[in-house]
Amino acid sequence: MISGFFVFNQKGEVLISRLYRTDVKRSISDVFRIQVVSNSDVRSPVITLGSTSFFHVRVNNLYVMAVSKNNANAALVFEFCYRFIAICKSYFGKIDEESVKGNFVLIYELIDEILDFGYPQNSEADTLKMYITTEEIKYASVAENSSKITVQATGNTSWRRNDVRYKKNEAFVDVVETVNLLMSSKGTVLRADVDGHIVMRAYLTGTPECKFGLNDKLVLDRAQRGNSQSDSGGAVELDDCHFHQCVRLEGFDTDRTISFIPPDGEFELMKYRSTTNVNLPLKILPTVTEIGTSQVSYIVTVKGSFSPKLSATNVVLRIPTPLNTTSVDCKVPMGKAKYVPAENVIIWKIPRIQGGSEPTFTGTAQLTSTTTKQAWARPPIDVDFQVLMFTASGLLVRFLKVFEKSNYNSVKWVRYLTKASGSYQIRF
Amino acid sequence: MNRAAPKKGENYELRADLNSEYREKRKDAIKRVIANMTVGKDVSGLFPDVLKNMQTEDIEQKKLVYLYLMNYAKTQPELVILAVNTFVRDTDDPNPLVRALAIRTMGCLRADKIIDYLADPLQKCLRDENPYVRKTAALCVAKLYEMKPELVIDNGFLEQLQDLVSDANPMVVANAVTALSDIHVAATSEPSTSGEPQPGVFNINTHILSKLLIALNECTEWGRVSILTALSRYKAQDDKESEHICERVVPQFQHANASVVLAAVKVIMIHMRHVHRPDLVKQLVRKMAPPLVTLLSAPPEVQWVALRNISLLLQKRPDILQNEMRVFFCKYNDPSYVKVEKLDIMIKLAGDNNVDSLLSELKEYASEVDVDFVRKSIKAIGQCAIKLDSSADRCVNVLLELIGTRVSYVVQEAVVVMKDIFRKYPSTYEGVIPTLCANLEELDEPEAKASLIWIIGEYANKIDNAAELLEVFVNTFVEESYAVQLQTLSAVVKLFLKKPDSAQGLVQKVLNTATKDCDSPDVRDRAYIYWRLLSTDPAAAKAVVLAHRPPITLPRTTVPPIVLEELIGDISSLASVYHKPAETFIGKGRLGADALQRKAAEQDDEVSAQKALQEIAAGQQAENLLDFDDVPADEDRPTGLAATSFTSTPAAANLISGKSTNPLDDLVSIFGGASMEVPQQPPRANGLGGLSSPIAADPFASLGGGASRTPGLGSGVTSPVPTQSRQQQPQEDLLGLF
C-alpha cells in the first residue's frame, strides 16, 4: 500500500513528509521533484519509475503525493489524497502552502491517525475533530472522554457522537445540482446531465433515525424506461445514486428507502445523476462570424428559461476569441463585459438575470494578421451561473422524518440550487 | 557515543530550549525540530534531548516526540532503548488513545532492540477491551511481520489475528483482514526455498466469509475496500455461494467512495464467472453500469483510474455500457490524459446506432489545440471506419473535410489513417487518392510520407503519374528516414511489377541507391531480396510483392485473454491502470517464461497452459497489427519472411526456392549458401563490406554492369542451383545450432 505520503509546494520543496514503510527512503522526494515538479511534460497522474509509483494530485499551489512500491490500489490512493485535502479544508478552511506550513504539526498528527502502515483508517473529519484539535488538550479531561471517543471512532456509527445536544433541533437540506451541458454548434444537445449533491446539515439531539424521501424513480435499466413512462407521473428518473456511509445500503437495495443516523453537522448525504428531461436554465444562442481574416463578430443571447419569479445570479459567460485578437468592443444591456487578453476570452459578468429575460451581447473582435495558416479552433463558450430554488432534474424532497427516543419536534429546511461551473459548454 | 556538541548554531539553541525548564518552550523547540526534520536538515544529534521530553501528560507533545523517534530510531539504536520503558508503560495507560498511540509507534520504530520488547505489549493490546486499541494492534502485527516474521509466528499472533476476524467490532475485523492480507502477500511473494508454493497465511473459509459479509456493511469505507479485496480472493464452493456473494456485494455499488465501487465491481466480476443463471448475470451487469458512469464525475485522477478500468471491463463484457457513449464525450477542459482514455472507450462503444454523433464529436476534437489529442481523434476516426463497415463512407468524408483544413499535422495524420482504411477496404476509395496526392509536398513526417508512398505503390496502376510522384522520393532517398526508404523501395517495385515499361529506370535507380548508399541493413537487405526476386523470376516477385493481404481488423481486446482475466482480478490497482500484470512493473523480474507457464498451470491444466502461451503470442501479433504505425513490419512479412507465408501463397514459396518444396530448404539456401561461399569467394569491394552475400551480389553485378534486365534475370536464376546441391550440409549445420 502507501509507502510514503508527501506534500510539496510549487517549487518542489517538501512541506510534509511521512514514511510508512521501509521500502522507500526520504530521498524519494528528490526523484519526484525532478520527474514531476520540474518536468512540464507530465501527462499522467501516476508515474512509475522502476518499481516505485508516484501518485499525485495538484491542489492550489501544492502537490499532494503518495508513493507505493507495490501494485497499489490506485483508486484508493487517489481517493485518499482527496480525502486528505478535504480534511485539511475542514480543519483550516483552505489548503495552500501557507496553511500547510502554519499547521504542519497538526497535519502530522492527522496523517498519522488516518493512515497507519500505509492503510487508510477512519478519516471522517467530524470524528477526527473530537480528538485531534488545534487547541491545547488537557490530559485529564481527555482521559475520561477518550474511551468514549475511541469506542465511537470504531463503532457502528463511527460518524456520530452519542452525546449531541441542541436546544433547537434543526435539519437543513441543500439540494445542489451541477448541470453538465455540451451543445453542438448546430444547437443540438450532445450531452446534458445533472450531478446532484444533497448536503445535509443536521443539528439534532441524540441519535436520531432519519428517513428521507424524494420524488425519484431510480431507473437502472434503460430498456424498462420506455415501458414505465406512463406511470412516472412527476417522478424524476435518477440514473444512479451514491450515499454517505451512514445510509443503510442494504435497505436501499431492497425497498429503496433512505434511512440513516446522520453525522452531526454538515455532510453529503447523497450524490445522484440524472440524464433525462434535464431543464436547462439558461439557453445560449451564439452567432459568431469571421469576417475575412481581420474581424470576428459576436452576437450572443442568453435566455433565462425558468419562472420569472426566479433569477440566475453570478452569471459569467466566457466567450473565446482568436489568439491574434487585439481588441474587442463590447456592447451589453446588463452586467459588464470585457476582453481578457491573457486568457483569450471575453468575460461577460451579469449579476442577475430574471427568468424570461434575454440580454444580448454584441461585439466585434479586431484581429492582427498572422502568418499561421491554422484555422481558429473555436473553443466552446463556457457559462457559470447559479439559480436558487430551481432543480434542473426536477428533483424534489418529499419528506424528511426524524425519529428519536425523546420524541422531540424538529424543524426542517430545504433549499434548492442549480449551478454550473466550467461544465456548461456551448460550441459555436 | 562521542559527539562534540557545537557551541552555537541552530541545533545548539534547540538543545538549550529542549532542556528548558518551561514546558511551553520545550514543546515549541520540539516543533522546530520536527520542522527541520521535514525539510531534510539533520537533527539526529538532538536525540537524547528530545527523548527527555517523551514522558509528558500532553498528548500532542507525545505525538511529536514519537514522530521524531520514528524517524531516527534506526540511526540511534542504542538510545532508543531508553524510550522502551516509556512505551511499555504507555501501553498500560488508562487512556485508550495513549495505549493505541504507543503500540502504533512501537511498530514503526524498526530498531531491532525495540522489537524484542514489542511482543508482550502487543499480546496485551490484541486483547484490549477497547476496539480502537485492538484495531491498531492488528495492524501492528503486520508491521512486526515485515521486520521479523518468526517473532509473529512464534508468538501465535497470526492465530490471534484470525480470531480478530470474528471480532464484534467491524473496524477491528477490517484491520485484521487488512493485516492478514498484507502478511499473506508478503509470505506468498517470498521466493520459497523448497520450490513448493508457500501455503497462504490467510485462507478464507465459509466461516470467515460470513463474518466478512456481515462486517462489510458496517465498517468504514477503507475497511470495505480491504474486505472486498479479500472477498475477491475467495474461491466459492459452489454456484449458489457465488450468487450469494454477488447479491451481498451489489449494494456497495451505491457507495460514495470510488475505490469501494471499483472493489465491488472486482468482486462481482470474479464471482460472476461461476454464476450460471442468465437473469442474474444480466441483472448484475445492468446494475454495474450506472455506478461506473457516475465515476466520471469524480476528480480527474479518479476518473482516469476508472476509465482505464472501464476499458478493461469492456474487453471482458462489451455489453456493459452499450447505451452510454455520450457520457464519454470529452469536455473542453478535461485533462489530456482523461480525454485520451475517453476516446479509447468511445471507439470501443461505437456501433451503428451512435456512429453519427461519434463522428461529429471526433471532428470537433480534430479542431482543438492540443496536437496530441487532435492526432488521436483523427486516428479514432480511422478505427471507427475499420470497426464499422457501414460507417466507412462517412468516416472517409470526415477525413476529407479534415484534409481540407490544410493544417499540417491534421493532414498528415489523416493520410496515415487513410492508409489503414485502404488496407481494410482495398480499392473502395480510390477516388480519394488525388486529394491525398495533392498534399504530397506538405508532408514532412516520416509516418505520413511512408503511408502516402504505400498508397501510391498499392494503387500504382490506377495513378497515372505514380512514377513521377515516386521519383520525388527516389531522388531524396538517402535523406529520408528508414521507414520512408523501405516504403519507397516497396512502392517502386510494385510500380515496376504493375507497369514494367514506365518504371524500369526508376527501379534500377532505387535498388542501386538502396544497396549502395544506404546505411540501414534493413533497407539494404530488402533491396537485395527484391533485386534477387526480380532477377530470378518476375512471376515469383509478383506473387510475393503483390500478394493478397488479409484486410486488417480492429481487435476487440488489447490484452490476451489470460492476462485480461488476471487484470480483472486486479481491478482498480495499478496493474489494471497500466493494463499490465503487476509483475511486469513491480520489477523483481519475476515474470519469466516459466513463471508465466506456472501461473497458467495453476489456473488450468497443462494443455490450456500451452494454449495460453500461444494466445499470448497471438495477442502480441494482433497488437502489432493494431499498431498501424508499423507499416514496414507488416510489409516485411510477405517478403522478408517468405517462408512463413508459404501456407497462404504456396506458389510463391515454390517459386523462390526453385524446385524444392520444403520452405526450410529455401531459407537454408539463402543463408547456408552464403556462409558456404564466403570463404571461397572474398567479399567484393562494392561497399557492402563483410555483409556481402554472393547470392544477392550476383544480380547486382549483372544489373550494375548496365546490362538489360533479361540477362540479369538469367544470371540470377543460376545462383540457386549450386546451393541446392550443398543443401544437405548447411541444413545440418543449422540444426546443430539449435
mmCIF file of C-alpha atoms in Angstrom, chain A residues 1 14-23 26 42-48 50-53 55-58 68-80 82-83 104-106 108-109 112-117 119-124 131-140 142-143 146-151 153-156 158-159 180 182 184-186 189-191 193 195 218-224 239-245 247 249-250 252-253 256 268 271-273 275 323 373-380 382 421-423 425 427-428, chain B residues 23-24 27 31-32 34-35 37-40 56-60 63-64 67 70-71 74 93-98 104 108 110 130-132 135-136 139 142-143 146 168-171 175 178 181-182 217-226 229 247 250-259 261-263 282 286-287 289-295 297-302 304-305 323-324 326-333 336-337 340 342 357 360-361 364-365 367-370 372-373 405-407 409 442 570-578 582 585-587:
data_model
loop_
_atom_site.group_PDB
_atom_site.id
_atom_site.type_symbol
_atom_site.label_atom_id
_atom_site.label_comp_id
_atom_site.label_asym_id
_atom_site.label_seq_id
_atom_site.Cartn_x
_atom_site.Cartn_y
_atom_site.Cartn_z
ATOM 1 C CA MET A 1 0.000 0.000 0.000
ATOM 2 C CA VAL A 14 8.944 19.309 0.872
ATOM 3 C CA LEU A 15 6.340 20.658 3.294
ATOM 4 C CA ILE A 16 5.208 17.369 4.765
ATOM 5 C CA SER A 17 6.929 14.060 4.514
ATOM 6 C CA ARG A 18 5.906 10.909 6.274
ATOM 7 C CA LEU A 19 7.183 7.420 5.528
ATOM 8 C CA TYR A 20 5.013 4.470 6.474
ATOM 9 C CA ARG A 21 7.131 1.631 5.221
ATOM 10 C CA THR A 22 10.797 0.851 4.974
ATOM 11 C CA ASP A 23 10.800 0.199 1.257
ATOM 12 C CA ARG A 26 13.136 10.086 2.357
ATOM 13 C CA VAL A 42 3.817 15.244 -17.188
ATOM 14 C CA ARG A 43 0.748 13.744 -18.764
ATOM 15 C CA SER A 44 -0.337 11.206 -16.207
ATOM 16 C CA PRO A 45 -1.244 11.408 -12.537
ATOM 17 C CA VAL A 46 0.666 8.191 -11.863
ATOM 18 C CA ILE A 47 4.299 7.765 -12.712
ATOM 19 C CA THR A 48 6.107 4.501 -12.248
ATOM 20 C CA GLY A 50 11.493 1.229 -11.700
ATOM 21 C CA SER A 51 9.074 -0.350 -9.295
ATOM 22 C CA THR A 52 8.224 2.856 -7.454
ATOM 23 C CA SER A 53 4.948 4.510 -8.303
ATOM 24 C CA PHE A 55 0.529 9.200 -7.330
ATOM 25 C CA HIS A 56 -0.012 12.904 -7.284
ATOM 26 C CA VAL A 57 -2.849 15.355 -7.103
ATOM 27 C CA ARG A 58 -2.427 19.069 -7.641
ATOM 28 C CA SER A 68 3.986 2.988 -3.348
ATOM 29 C CA LYS A 69 6.312 0.143 -4.162
ATOM 30 C CA ASN A 70 3.727 -2.476 -4.986
ATOM 31 C CA ASN A 71 0.635 -2.984 -7.052
ATOM 32 C CA ALA A 72 -1.294 -0.418 -5.057
ATOM 33 C CA ASN A 73 -4.988 0.220 -5.327
ATOM 34 C CA ALA A 74 -4.852 3.349 -7.477
ATOM 35 C CA ALA A 75 -8.439 4.398 -6.933
ATOM 36 C CA LEU A 76 -7.980 4.120 -3.196
ATOM 37 C CA VAL A 77 -4.771 6.134 -3.202
ATOM 38 C CA PHE A 78 -6.368 8.978 -5.133
ATOM 39 C CA GLU A 79 -9.497 8.867 -3.008
ATOM 40 C CA PHE A 80 -7.234 9.095 -0.001
ATOM 41 C CA TYR A 82 -8.630 13.865 -1.983
ATOM 42 C CA ARG A 83 -9.815 12.911 1.475
ATOM 43 C CA PHE A 104 2.329 21.175 9.998
ATOM 44 C CA VAL A 105 2.259 19.760 13.488
ATOM 45 C CA LEU A 106 -1.447 19.200 13.267
ATOM 46 C CA TYR A 108 1.439 15.208 11.035
ATOM 47 C CA GLU A 109 -0.957 14.264 13.787
ATOM 48 C CA ASP A 112 -0.639 9.569 11.452
ATOM 49 C CA GLU A 113 -4.188 8.988 12.514
ATOM 50 C CA ILE A 114 -5.763 8.484 9.086
ATOM 51 C CA LEU A 115 -3.005 6.342 7.622
ATOM 52 C CA ASP A 116 -1.361 3.507 9.511
ATOM 53 C CA PHE A 117 1.242 1.278 7.850
ATOM 54 C CA TYR A 119 -3.605 1.646 5.091
ATOM 55 C CA PRO A 120 -6.207 4.401 5.445
ATOM 56 C CA GLN A 121 -8.062 4.448 8.751
ATOM 57 C CA ASN A 122 -11.044 6.408 9.950
ATOM 58 C CA SER A 123 -10.988 9.658 8.022
ATOM 59 C CA GLU A 124 -14.255 11.319 8.945
ATOM 60 C CA TYR A 131 -9.534 14.034 19.474
ATOM 61 C CA ILE A 132 -7.238 15.926 17.164
ATOM 62 C CA THR A 133 -7.761 19.597 17.740
ATOM 63 C CA THR A 134 -5.973 22.825 17.321
ATOM 64 C CA GLU A 135 -6.483 23.754 20.928
ATOM 65 C CA GLU A 136 -4.392 22.522 23.780
ATOM 66 C CA ILE A 137 -5.984 19.424 25.215
ATOM 67 C CA LYS A 138 -5.605 18.825 28.871
ATOM 68 C CA TYR A 139 -4.641 15.304 29.573
ATOM 69 C CA ALA A 140 -7.039 14.883 32.451
ATOM 70 C CA VAL A 142 -9.101 13.664 27.665
ATOM 71 C CA ALA A 143 -8.625 10.600 29.780
ATOM 72 C CA SER A 146 -11.139 9.191 25.199
ATOM 73 C CA SER A 147 -12.734 5.877 25.993
ATOM 74 C CA LYS A 148 -15.917 7.261 24.581
ATOM 75 C CA ILE A 149 -14.086 8.725 21.639
ATOM 76 C CA THR A 150 -12.323 5.544 20.734
ATOM 77 C CA VAL A 151 -15.464 3.483 21.053
ATOM 78 C CA ALA A 153 -14.332 6.128 16.312
ATOM 79 C CA THR A 154 -14.511 2.404 15.779
ATOM 80 C CA GLY A 155 -18.177 1.788 16.420
ATOM 81 C CA ASN A 156 -21.140 1.095 14.209
ATOM 82 C CA SER A 158 -18.289 5.987 13.776
ATOM 83 C CA TRP A 159 -19.520 9.221 12.308
ATOM 84 C CA ASN A 180 -23.194 19.492 -17.401
ATOM 85 C CA LEU A 182 -22.381 20.148 -24.147
ATOM 86 C CA SER A 184 -23.103 21.414 -30.598
ATOM 87 C CA SER A 185 -22.685 24.359 -32.905
ATOM 88 C CA LYS A 186 -25.946 23.394 -34.577
ATOM 89 C CA VAL A 189 -27.735 18.920 -27.123
ATOM 90 C CA LEU A 190 -24.875 16.448 -27.241
ATOM 91 C CA ARG A 191 -24.852 15.782 -23.599
ATOM 92 C CA ASP A 193 -26.840 15.637 -17.364
ATOM 93 C CA ASP A 195 -24.708 15.785 -10.978
ATOM 94 C CA LEU A 218 -34.412 5.044 -9.841
ATOM 95 C CA VAL A 219 -34.007 3.625 -13.274
ATOM 96 C CA LEU A 220 -31.345 1.053 -13.630
ATOM 97 C CA ASP A 221 -32.472 -0.478 -16.840
ATOM 98 C CA ARG A 222 -32.855 1.777 -19.791
ATOM 99 C CA ALA A 223 -34.920 -0.758 -21.670
ATOM 100 C CA GLN A 224 -37.536 -0.597 -18.943
ATOM 101 C CA ASP A 239 -29.696 7.027 -13.307
ATOM 102 C CA ASP A 240 -27.656 6.314 -10.289
ATOM 103 C CA CYS A 241 -27.168 7.416 -6.737
ATOM 104 C CA HIS A 242 -24.479 7.114 -4.139
ATOM 105 C CA PHE A 243 -24.816 7.584 -0.421
ATOM 106 C CA HIS A 244 -22.830 8.697 2.549
ATOM 107 C CA GLN A 245 -21.604 5.777 4.567
ATOM 108 C CA VAL A 247 -27.047 5.321 4.835
ATOM 109 C CA LEU A 249 -27.259 0.394 1.643
ATOM 110 C CA GLU A 250 -28.960 -2.955 2.204
ATOM 111 C CA PHE A 252 -31.912 0.913 -0.144
ATOM 112 C CA ASP A 253 -31.168 -2.109 -2.242
ATOM 113 C CA ARG A 256 -35.485 1.963 -1.934
ATOM 114 C CA GLU A 268 -23.040 14.967 1.937
ATOM 115 C CA LYS A 271 -24.923 12.044 -4.805
ATOM 116 C CA TYR A 272 -27.017 11.294 -7.838
ATOM 117 C CA ARG A 273 -27.020 11.549 -11.558
ATOM 118 C CA THR A 275 -29.819 12.394 -17.673
ATOM 119 C CA LEU A 323 -5.425 34.063 -30.377
ATOM 120 C CA LYS A 373 -2.482 29.144 -41.691
ATOM 121 C CA GLN A 374 -4.209 27.238 -38.961
ATOM 122 C CA ALA A 375 -7.879 27.975 -38.545
ATOM 123 C CA TRP A 376 -9.140 29.166 -35.193
ATOM 124 C CA ALA A 377 -10.067 26.185 -33.041
ATOM 125 C CA ARG A 378 -13.232 27.849 -31.710
ATOM 126 C CA PRO A 379 -13.246 26.585 -28.144
ATOM 127 C CA PRO A 380 -16.713 26.423 -26.622
ATOM 128 C CA ASP A 382 -18.439 28.454 -21.105
ATOM 129 C CA SER A 421 -19.085 25.982 -13.226
ATOM 130 C CA GLY A 422 -16.812 25.047 -16.051
ATOM 131 C CA SER A 423 -19.067 22.349 -17.426
ATOM 132 C CA GLN A 425 -20.324 24.471 -22.697
ATOM 133 C CA ARG A 427 -19.894 25.220 -29.170
ATOM 134 C CA PHE A 428 -20.346 27.701 -31.944
ATOM 135 C CA ARG B 23 7.077 23.448 29.357
ATOM 136 C CA GLU B 24 5.949 25.766 26.575
ATOM 137 C CA LYS B 27 7.264 21.998 23.250
ATOM 138 C CA LYS B 31 8.039 21.634 16.934
ATOM 139 C CA ARG B 32 11.034 23.398 15.464
ATOM 140 C CA ILE B 34 10.201 18.456 13.555
ATOM 141 C CA ALA B 35 10.080 21.347 11.093
ATOM 142 C CA MET B 37 13.409 17.245 10.067
ATOM 143 C CA THR B 38 10.729 17.762 7.422
ATOM 144 C CA VAL B 39 12.881 19.967 5.260
ATOM 145 C CA GLY B 40 15.668 17.433 5.491
ATOM 146 C CA THR B 56 4.573 14.032 29.340
ATOM 147 C CA GLU B 57 0.930 14.421 30.023
ATOM 148 C CA ASP B 58 0.468 16.398 26.849
ATOM 149 C CA ILE B 59 -0.634 14.044 24.089
ATOM 150 C CA GLU B 60 0.294 16.428 21.341
ATOM 151 C CA LYS B 63 2.964 12.541 19.379
ATOM 152 C CA LEU B 64 5.652 14.956 18.275
ATOM 153 C CA LEU B 67 7.242 11.271 15.271
ATOM 154 C CA MET B 70 10.125 7.040 14.223
ATOM 155 C CA ASN B 71 12.469 8.997 12.015
ATOM 156 C CA LYS B 74 17.095 3.399 13.132
ATOM 157 C CA ASP B 93 -2.157 3.737 30.319
ATOM 158 C CA PRO B 94 -5.819 4.128 31.259
ATOM 159 C CA ASN B 95 -6.347 6.299 28.208
ATOM 160 C CA PRO B 96 -7.003 4.089 25.173
ATOM 161 C CA LEU B 97 -5.721 6.764 22.828
ATOM 162 C CA VAL B 98 -2.354 6.663 24.588
ATOM 163 C CA ARG B 104 1.280 2.127 16.822
ATOM 164 C CA CYS B 108 7.103 1.922 13.384
ATOM 165 C CA ARG B 110 12.137 -0.550 13.248
ATOM 166 C CA ASN B 130 -11.096 -1.129 23.661
ATOM 167 C CA PRO B 131 -11.728 -1.697 19.933
ATOM 168 C CA TYR B 132 -9.610 1.295 18.957
ATOM 169 C CA LYS B 135 -7.639 -2.330 15.589
ATOM 170 C CA THR B 136 -4.317 -0.516 15.974
ATOM 171 C CA LEU B 139 -2.030 -3.582 12.030
ATOM 172 C CA ALA B 142 1.675 -6.746 10.031
ATOM 173 C CA LYS B 143 4.406 -4.259 10.858
ATOM 174 C CA GLU B 146 7.658 -7.157 7.933
ATOM 175 C CA ALA B 168 -17.656 -7.889 17.265
ATOM 176 C CA ASN B 169 -16.353 -4.569 16.061
ATOM 177 C CA PRO B 170 -16.419 -4.118 12.268
ATOM 178 C CA MET B 171 -13.388 -1.833 12.236
ATOM 179 C CA ASN B 175 -7.984 -4.094 10.113
ATOM 180 C CA THR B 178 -6.005 -5.838 6.131
ATOM 181 C CA SER B 181 -3.863 -9.843 3.610
ATOM 182 C CA ASP B 182 -0.673 -7.806 3.923
ATOM 183 C CA ASN B 217 -21.969 -3.321 5.655
ATOM 184 C CA GLU B 218 -20.808 -1.789 8.895
ATOM 185 C CA CYS B 219 -17.211 -0.721 8.632
ATOM 186 C CA THR B 220 -15.605 2.394 7.196
ATOM 187 C CA GLU B 221 -15.111 2.889 3.503
ATOM 188 C CA TRP B 222 -11.443 1.868 3.634
ATOM 189 C CA GLY B 223 -12.293 -1.219 5.615
ATOM 190 C CA ARG B 224 -14.805 -2.132 2.952
ATOM 191 C CA VAL B 225 -12.091 -1.978 0.328
ATOM 192 C CA SER B 226 -9.948 -4.376 2.375
ATOM 193 C CA THR B 229 -10.328 -7.320 -1.803
ATOM 194 C CA GLU B 247 -26.069 -10.372 -4.034
ATOM 195 C CA VAL B 250 -24.065 -5.356 -5.060
ATOM 196 C CA PRO B 251 -25.346 -2.704 -2.606
ATOM 197 C CA GLN B 252 -21.765 -1.412 -2.353
ATOM 198 C CA PHE B 253 -22.161 -0.001 -5.862
ATOM 199 C CA GLN B 254 -24.019 2.845 -4.217
ATOM 200 C CA HIS B 255 -21.114 3.884 -2.029
ATOM 201 C CA ALA B 256 -19.796 7.403 -2.477
ATOM 202 C CA ASN B 257 -16.162 6.313 -2.415
ATOM 203 C CA ALA B 258 -14.913 5.364 -5.870
ATOM 204 C CA SER B 259 -12.469 2.799 -4.540
ATOM 205 C CA VAL B 261 -17.305 0.929 -6.003
ATOM 206 C CA LEU B 262 -14.383 -0.421 -8.014
ATOM 207 C CA ALA B 263 -13.577 -3.019 -5.366
ATOM 208 C CA LYS B 282 -27.934 -9.779 -16.730
ATOM 209 C CA ARG B 286 -27.124 -3.893 -15.578
ATOM 210 C CA LYS B 287 -26.511 -2.690 -12.048
ATOM 211 C CA ALA B 289 -23.262 0.349 -15.474
ATOM 212 C CA PRO B 290 -24.678 3.383 -13.611
ATOM 213 C CA PRO B 291 -22.022 3.435 -10.872
ATOM 214 C CA LEU B 292 -19.287 3.159 -13.471
ATOM 215 C CA VAL B 293 -20.726 6.122 -15.323
ATOM 216 C CA THR B 294 -21.013 8.086 -12.109
ATOM 217 C CA LEU B 295 -17.289 7.645 -11.535
ATOM 218 C CA SER B 297 -17.952 12.925 -12.246
ATOM 219 C CA ALA B 298 -15.173 12.140 -9.761
ATOM 220 C CA PRO B 299 -11.964 14.220 -9.662
ATOM 221 C CA PRO B 300 -9.861 13.778 -12.820
ATOM 222 C CA GLU B 301 -7.322 11.398 -11.292
ATOM 223 C CA VAL B 302 -10.020 9.067 -10.008
ATOM 224 C CA TRP B 304 -8.696 8.351 -15.101
ATOM 225 C CA VAL B 305 -8.318 5.231 -12.982
ATOM 226 C CA ASN B 323 -26.081 2.971 -24.488
ATOM 227 C CA GLU B 324 -23.814 5.268 -22.583
ATOM 228 C CA ARG B 326 -22.467 10.247 -24.735
ATOM 229 C CA VAL B 327 -21.185 10.452 -21.184
ATOM 230 C CA PHE B 328 -17.724 9.769 -22.537
ATOM 231 C CA PHE B 329 -17.734 12.839 -24.751
ATOM 232 C CA CYS B 330 -14.731 14.931 -23.815
ATOM 233 C CA LYS B 331 -15.177 18.219 -22.106
ATOM 234 C CA TYR B 332 -13.004 21.001 -23.415
ATOM 235 C CA ASN B 333 -11.304 21.393 -20.054
ATOM 236 C CA SER B 336 -5.491 15.381 -21.704
ATOM 237 C CA TYR B 337 -4.915 12.026 -20.005
ATOM 238 C CA VAL B 340 -7.311 10.131 -24.447
ATOM 239 C CA LYS B 342 -12.400 8.658 -23.221
ATOM 240 C CA SER B 357 -22.799 11.505 -33.154
ATOM 241 C CA SER B 360 -19.294 14.699 -35.443
ATOM 242 C CA GLU B 361 -17.734 14.678 -31.992
ATOM 243 C CA GLU B 364 -14.938 18.637 -33.332
ATOM 244 C CA TYR B 365 -11.939 17.333 -31.379
ATOM 245 C CA SER B 367 -10.014 21.268 -34.365
ATOM 246 C CA GLU B 368 -8.749 21.557 -30.790
ATOM 247 C CA VAL B 369 -5.402 22.986 -29.816
ATOM 248 C CA ASP B 370 -3.705 20.001 -28.198
ATOM 249 C CA ASP B 372 -1.522 15.039 -29.487
ATOM 250 C CA PHE B 373 -5.204 14.850 -28.801
ATOM 251 C CA THR B 405 -8.378 22.337 -43.443
ATOM 252 C CA ARG B 406 -4.757 22.093 -44.611
ATOM 253 C CA VAL B 407 -3.492 22.211 -41.040
ATOM 254 C CA TYR B 409 -0.488 17.819 -38.568
ATOM 255 C CA GLU B 442 3.033 19.267 -47.227
ATOM 256 C CA ASP B 570 -6.702 -6.650 -10.125
ATOM 257 C CA ILE B 571 -9.348 -4.042 -10.859
ATOM 258 C CA SER B 572 -8.626 -0.580 -9.502
ATOM 259 C CA SER B 573 -4.979 -1.453 -8.840
ATOM 260 C CA LEU B 574 -2.001 -0.111 -10.741
ATOM 261 C CA ALA B 575 -1.882 -3.249 -12.850
ATOM 262 C CA SER B 576 -5.354 -2.569 -14.156
ATOM 263 C CA VAL B 577 -4.426 1.032 -14.813
ATOM 264 C CA TYR B 578 -1.402 0.068 -16.861
ATOM 265 C CA ALA B 582 1.816 -6.423 -11.736
ATOM 266 C CA PHE B 585 6.397 -3.225 -13.386
ATOM 267 C CA ILE B 586 6.917 -4.144 -9.775
ATOM 268 C CA GLY B 587 10.285 -5.003 -11.156
#
